[in-house]
Amino acid sequence: MSSRQKVNILLVDDQPAKLLSLETILAELEENTLRAESAEEALKFLLTHEIAVVLVDVCMPRVDGFELAELIRDHPRFQRTAIIFISAVHLTDADCLRGYSVGAVDYIPVPIIPEVLRAKVAVFAELYRKSNELERVNAELKQRVEELDQSNERLRFADRMATIGTLAAGLGHDMGNLLLPVRMRLDTIEACAGLPAPVKEDVGAIRKAAEYLQRLATSLGLLAMDADSEQPSEWGTDVAGWWKETEGMLRTGVSRTIQLRAEIEPALPPIGLGKAALTQIVFNLIQNASDALAGREDGRVTLNATTSEQPGKVLLRVTDNGPGMSDTVKHRCLEPFFTTKTRGLSTGMGLALVGSLVRRAKGTLRIETEQGKGTTFHLELPCAAAAEAERREPAKRHVAEVTLRDPRLRAHVSSVLEAMDYEIRQGSLGEARLWVTEASSHIEFDQACQFAAGQPARRAVVFGATLDYQDPDRRVLCLETSIKPSALRKRIQEVLSSH
Amino acid sequence: MDAFEEKSLRVLCIDDNAMVADALRRRIGHENGLEWVGVVAGGADIFERVVAANPDIVMMDIDIPGVDIFTVLERLTAECASMRILMFSGYVSASLVERALDCGAWGYLSKNDDVSAVIEGIRRAGKGELALSREAIAARQARQSQGE
């Protein structure tokens, strides 16, 4: 037997013996049968169960079969329920016609031929099952269509963002390319001795404009960059420096009647967030605030950055004096595609992007809003890891000796070591923590002795020369000249952490 | 002492943007210790023309139509050991910086940087130091801190 769903068949007759006989005939169909001895009992079943077929005796006391059929058909819920009349009397054409007119699908005379009854009921039970299945598939299809619509909208959004991103990045790049010669020409004009004062003034004004455009070009790039793939530096982003760079572009996101200002705590530690991510977060928050202040002459948007009471955290706040949000908007505004603006004006993705970038930076976001007073987005973001470590424990500068003949390799090694806070000092073998030398060169024995000065505690063998040295923290790194610069940092770190 | 420190640095520029190259020529003309050699705007014989000009420093744009600039960079590094090549581009990303340095560049300067920082970069390369713009340092550092 297939795993088909059983349907309910309601048998209505005032004589229990006839109900038993119907039940026996239909048992073979392996459906559920329900027995009702009156029209009232039948209606109760209909209200509490899903019924596929009703077999009803025409002659019943109080409410007869015709009246029951009319009651059933009046209810929209039972439109698909098949009603079959069974009758030993009322067998004229007029009776049958009346039965069909009140909604019957069949009219079966008594004596019943079991095979015929079973065949008819089986057809209607199957029809009901198929209708149910069709309904389920329809609902599923409707849901899929809705999902598809949403996916299409997301695609359209992503496509639009990609186009805008490409456009912004290209525009930023081309602006930068054109501004470079402008800035260079200004340099050469300024380098000329004896420029008249008005010319100097003109050059100064052009330089100011060029610098503004340069910052705009840079910030367009930051706005267009895929912040999700941005790898923030361990040194993080200095908020004051970033603001200086992006203020011009951010101002373009707000109406001219709105007063936009930043209050940044002096000596604020850098935050552990890339510049592009910070730009996109603040741009969206400012734009959102600006939209809320549309048409207002006294609109104010403030970016406030302070150290948080939580250690190792920076608090960024974007506040507006707009109309505030309702509870529903406050709770839903970070959902993708949620917007209170006209679709054409908003993608409903701005604040969702803010939420996702803040979460990715392991920060938290809280919205404080009061209707009629305004809204503040509180973003608590971690300080940059390296800056935080330095604050807790200022780095000790170690000394390194680099004896490499290849000047490019020497420059690369020095650059990596300097970034690791090493001081490169020539002739420092006696005190150097790290000695980087060439794998292809012979180590001068006196150099080795100088490095190993003191009582021997550790031993290293370098190209046949045996080095004993006292300080277990001191290391020798022999580099092959073919090493790729990108592999240098890892090699140096491996040597420094080896035991 | 590095031989580069004793004489004027002869600078050549590979860039298809004539405005950039011309402004660089004028700017370098005002700098003590720097000498303008010329510009190569592209073409199949780019390598030969750079070798013929024999500069000390090459400012190399990353995006020259029809030229695989990294192949040129590798070839110049392998065959002209005394030449110091600095990438000079508006595009700065960790992967571009790493690739350029692995191919032999002495640095990566950004066209978005202050002009004085670009000149300083040329001088640094002349002194035998790596010349990386702020953007290039940040991009490189970010990748390294991610990789650890």
XYZ file of C-alpha atoms in Angstrom, chain A residues 81-370:
290
model
C -16.808 18.039 0.183
C -18.624 15.483 -1.988
C -22.169 14.676 -0.846
C -23.716 11.371 -1.931
C -27.326 10.643 -1.173
C -28.481 7.138 -0.325
C -32.165 6.453 -0.377
C -34.608 3.561 -0.464
C -37.500 5.935 -1.170
C -37.620 9.289 -3.051
C -36.237 7.673 -6.144
C -38.114 9.626 -8.784
C -36.314 11.877 -11.264
C -37.654 14.905 -9.387
C -36.101 13.594 -6.135
C -32.781 12.996 -7.830
C -32.919 16.472 -9.378
C -33.638 18.010 -5.978
C -30.674 16.099 -4.561
C -28.340 17.418 -7.261
C -29.740 20.943 -6.892
C -28.874 21.045 -3.165
C -25.338 20.014 -3.958
C -25.142 16.234 -4.210
C -22.599 14.668 -6.520
C -24.495 11.357 -6.709
C -27.749 9.725 -5.786
C -27.530 6.008 -4.952
C -30.634 3.854 -4.582
C -31.073 1.090 -2.043
C -30.427 -1.809 -2.224
C -26.826 -0.790 -2.482
C -24.469 -2.693 -4.707
C -21.314 -2.704 -2.553
C -18.880 -2.636 -5.518
C -20.675 0.361 -7.073
C -20.718 2.309 -3.786
C -17.045 1.542 -3.138
C -16.080 2.597 -6.673
C -17.980 5.901 -6.402
C -16.679 6.768 -2.925
C -13.137 5.814 -3.952
C -13.300 8.264 -6.903
C -14.417 11.156 -4.685
C -11.919 10.304 -1.928
C -9.130 10.298 -4.494
C -10.410 13.543 -5.982
C -10.316 15.137 -2.544
C -6.804 13.854 -1.954
C -5.684 15.192 -5.342
C -7.319 18.571 -4.654
C -5.525 18.745 -1.314
C -2.245 17.872 -2.962
C -2.860 20.482 -5.649
C -3.586 23.057 -2.983
C -0.382 22.165 -1.147
C 1.651 22.371 -4.373
C -0.018 25.692 -5.181
C 0.893 27.109 -1.784
C 4.454 25.856 -2.201
C 4.614 27.356 -5.668
C 3.335 30.648 -4.346
C 6.021 30.608 -1.663
C 8.700 29.787 -4.256
C 7.501 32.639 -6.450
C 7.740 34.975 -3.458
C 11.236 33.700 -2.709
C 12.174 34.123 -6.349
C 10.860 37.685 -6.301
C 12.968 38.378 -3.234
C 16.031 36.804 -4.843
C 15.458 38.857 -7.972
C 15.208 41.977 -5.886
C 18.439 41.061 -4.117
C 20.089 40.417 -7.470
C 18.868 43.708 -8.866
C 20.167 45.398 -5.719
C 23.524 43.639 -5.915
C 23.759 44.484 -9.596
C 22.929 48.114 -8.935
C 25.455 48.263 -6.109
C 28.080 46.599 -8.307
C 27.432 49.140 -11.053
C 27.567 52.030 -8.610
C 30.680 50.512 -7.030
C 32.444 50.114 -10.372
C 31.426 53.602 -11.359
C 32.589 55.125 -8.068
C 35.867 53.196 -8.095
C 36.553 54.143 -11.730
C 35.616 57.756 -11.100
C 37.840 57.874 -8.010
C 40.750 56.340 -9.918
C 40.428 58.663 -12.919
C 40.029 61.704 -10.692
C 43.192 60.685 -8.837
C 45.041 60.192 -12.118
C 44.121 63.683 -13.296
C 44.732 65.343 -9.954
C 48.281 64.023 -9.745
C 49.548 66.170 -12.659
C 47.546 69.134 -11.307
C 49.237 68.808 -7.922
C 52.646 68.339 -9.532
C 52.179 71.433 -11.714
C 51.212 73.411 -8.632
C 54.439 72.244 -6.976
C 56.503 73.433 -9.913
C 54.734 76.826 -10.000
C 55.242 77.261 -6.260
C 58.903 76.356 -6.579
C 59.467 79.383 -8.822
C 61.082 82.221 -6.934
C 59.501 85.642 -6.805
C 55.911 84.744 -7.552
C 53.623 87.782 -7.220
C 51.337 87.611 -4.199
C 48.080 87.317 -6.228
C 49.512 84.336 -8.154
C 50.531 82.700 -4.881
C 47.001 83.242 -3.639
C 45.559 81.686 -6.802
C 47.899 78.700 -6.536
C 46.916 78.269 -2.889
C 43.219 78.287 -3.800
C 43.720 75.776 -6.637
C 45.757 73.532 -4.336
C 43.016 73.607 -1.724
C 40.434 72.623 -4.327
C 42.707 69.889 -5.711
C 43.299 68.513 -2.226
C 39.562 68.471 -1.585
C 38.986 66.601 -4.849
C 41.819 64.211 -3.990
C 40.153 63.364 -0.683
C 36.872 62.947 -2.533
C 38.543 60.586 -5.011
C 40.047 58.545 -2.174
C 36.778 58.367 -0.268
C 34.869 57.350 -3.420
C 37.235 54.398 -3.564
C 36.510 53.628 0.103
C 32.786 53.818 -0.502
C 33.011 51.537 -3.523
C 35.306 48.937 -1.966
C 33.800 45.629 -0.909
C 34.106 46.207 2.851
C 33.457 42.523 3.535
C 36.698 41.606 1.830
C 38.599 44.522 3.355
C 41.268 43.297 5.699
C 41.634 45.869 8.447
C 45.191 46.550 9.500
C 46.165 45.443 12.990
C 46.861 49.148 13.568
C 43.244 49.954 12.767
C 41.800 53.263 11.636
C 42.498 56.609 13.216
C 39.040 58.194 13.355
C 40.254 61.828 13.289
C 42.504 61.201 10.255
C 39.755 59.238 8.511
C 37.233 62.036 9.131
C 39.605 64.575 7.573
C 39.859 62.381 4.494
C 36.190 61.528 4.062
C 34.335 64.544 5.495
C 33.874 66.115 2.047
C 32.360 62.979 0.554
C 30.175 62.339 3.622
C 28.800 65.868 3.361
C 27.559 65.060 -0.123
C 25.269 62.478 1.489
C 23.312 65.092 3.463
C 21.149 67.983 2.373
C 22.751 71.448 2.500
C 20.290 72.622 5.131
C 21.546 70.007 7.572
C 24.359 70.833 9.924
C 26.839 67.948 9.989
C 29.628 67.975 12.531
C 32.051 65.617 14.206
C 33.235 65.606 17.800
C 36.254 63.348 18.070
C 38.032 62.893 21.381
C 41.701 63.918 21.135
C 44.129 60.972 21.179
C 41.323 58.488 20.603
C 42.827 55.016 20.090
C 42.471 53.671 16.537
C 39.499 51.364 16.014
C 39.745 47.790 14.769
C 37.826 48.450 11.577
C 39.017 49.127 8.034
C 38.608 52.563 6.487
C 36.152 51.320 3.852
C 33.951 49.641 6.475
C 34.003 52.756 8.694
C 33.178 54.949 5.694
C 30.250 52.766 4.664
C 28.883 52.537 8.219
C 29.000 56.281 8.848
C 27.855 57.153 5.305
C 24.725 55.030 5.713
C 23.956 56.295 9.218
C 24.405 59.920 8.159
C 22.299 59.411 5.044
C 19.590 57.745 7.078
C 19.591 60.638 9.546
C 19.535 63.108 6.692
C 16.514 61.407 5.120
C 14.730 61.580 8.475
C 15.439 65.329 8.550
C 14.233 66.034 5.005
C 12.602 69.450 4.669
C 13.849 70.626 8.051
C 15.836 73.868 8.284
C 17.213 73.110 11.763
C 18.424 69.533 11.081
C 21.560 68.454 12.935
C 23.598 65.271 12.518
C 26.539 64.689 14.829
C 29.217 62.044 14.756
C 30.695 61.630 18.193
C 33.713 59.410 18.928
C 34.954 58.781 22.456
C 36.665 56.047 24.430
C 34.082 53.743 25.904
C 33.662 52.949 29.577
C 34.296 49.363 28.447
C 38.075 48.852 28.335
C 39.503 48.383 24.855
C 36.446 49.839 23.155
C 35.636 53.015 21.267
C 32.131 54.441 21.217
C 30.887 55.978 17.965
C 27.558 57.742 18.032
C 25.582 59.207 15.173
C 22.823 61.441 16.489
C 20.101 63.368 14.701
C 17.331 65.645 15.923
C 14.809 64.050 13.542
C 11.347 62.670 14.267
C 12.632 59.486 15.945
C 11.437 55.972 15.226
C 8.395 53.987 16.237
C 9.015 50.793 18.214
C 8.355 48.674 15.103
C 10.803 50.661 12.970
C 13.399 50.573 15.769
C 13.177 46.796 16.004
C 13.039 46.135 12.279
C 15.299 48.817 10.775
C 18.367 46.532 10.696
C 16.525 43.857 8.697
C 17.517 43.563 5.047
C 15.047 45.243 2.652
C 13.196 46.955 5.489
C 12.563 50.562 4.586
C 10.156 53.314 5.489
C 11.083 55.259 2.347
C 9.814 55.009 -1.203
C 11.403 51.994 -2.940
C 13.008 54.139 -5.595
C 14.777 56.203 -2.954
C 15.878 53.379 -0.741
C 17.137 49.872 -1.126
C 16.341 49.019 2.472
C 19.872 47.680 2.723
C 21.741 50.641 4.233
C 21.155 49.906 7.910
C 21.349 46.139 7.327
C 24.832 46.709 5.902
C 25.713 48.820 8.971
C 24.559 46.006 11.272
C 26.500 43.369 9.396
C 29.737 45.421 9.276
C 29.508 46.194 12.998
C 28.935 42.504 13.846
C 31.844 41.514 11.608
C 34.109 43.930 13.512
C 32.926 42.248 16.755
C 31.205 45.461 17.782
C 27.736 46.092 19.114
C 24.991 48.414 17.918
C 22.259 49.976 20.029
C 19.523 52.351 18.899
C 18.203 55.005 21.215
C 15.211 56.852 19.844
C 12.407 59.032 21.077
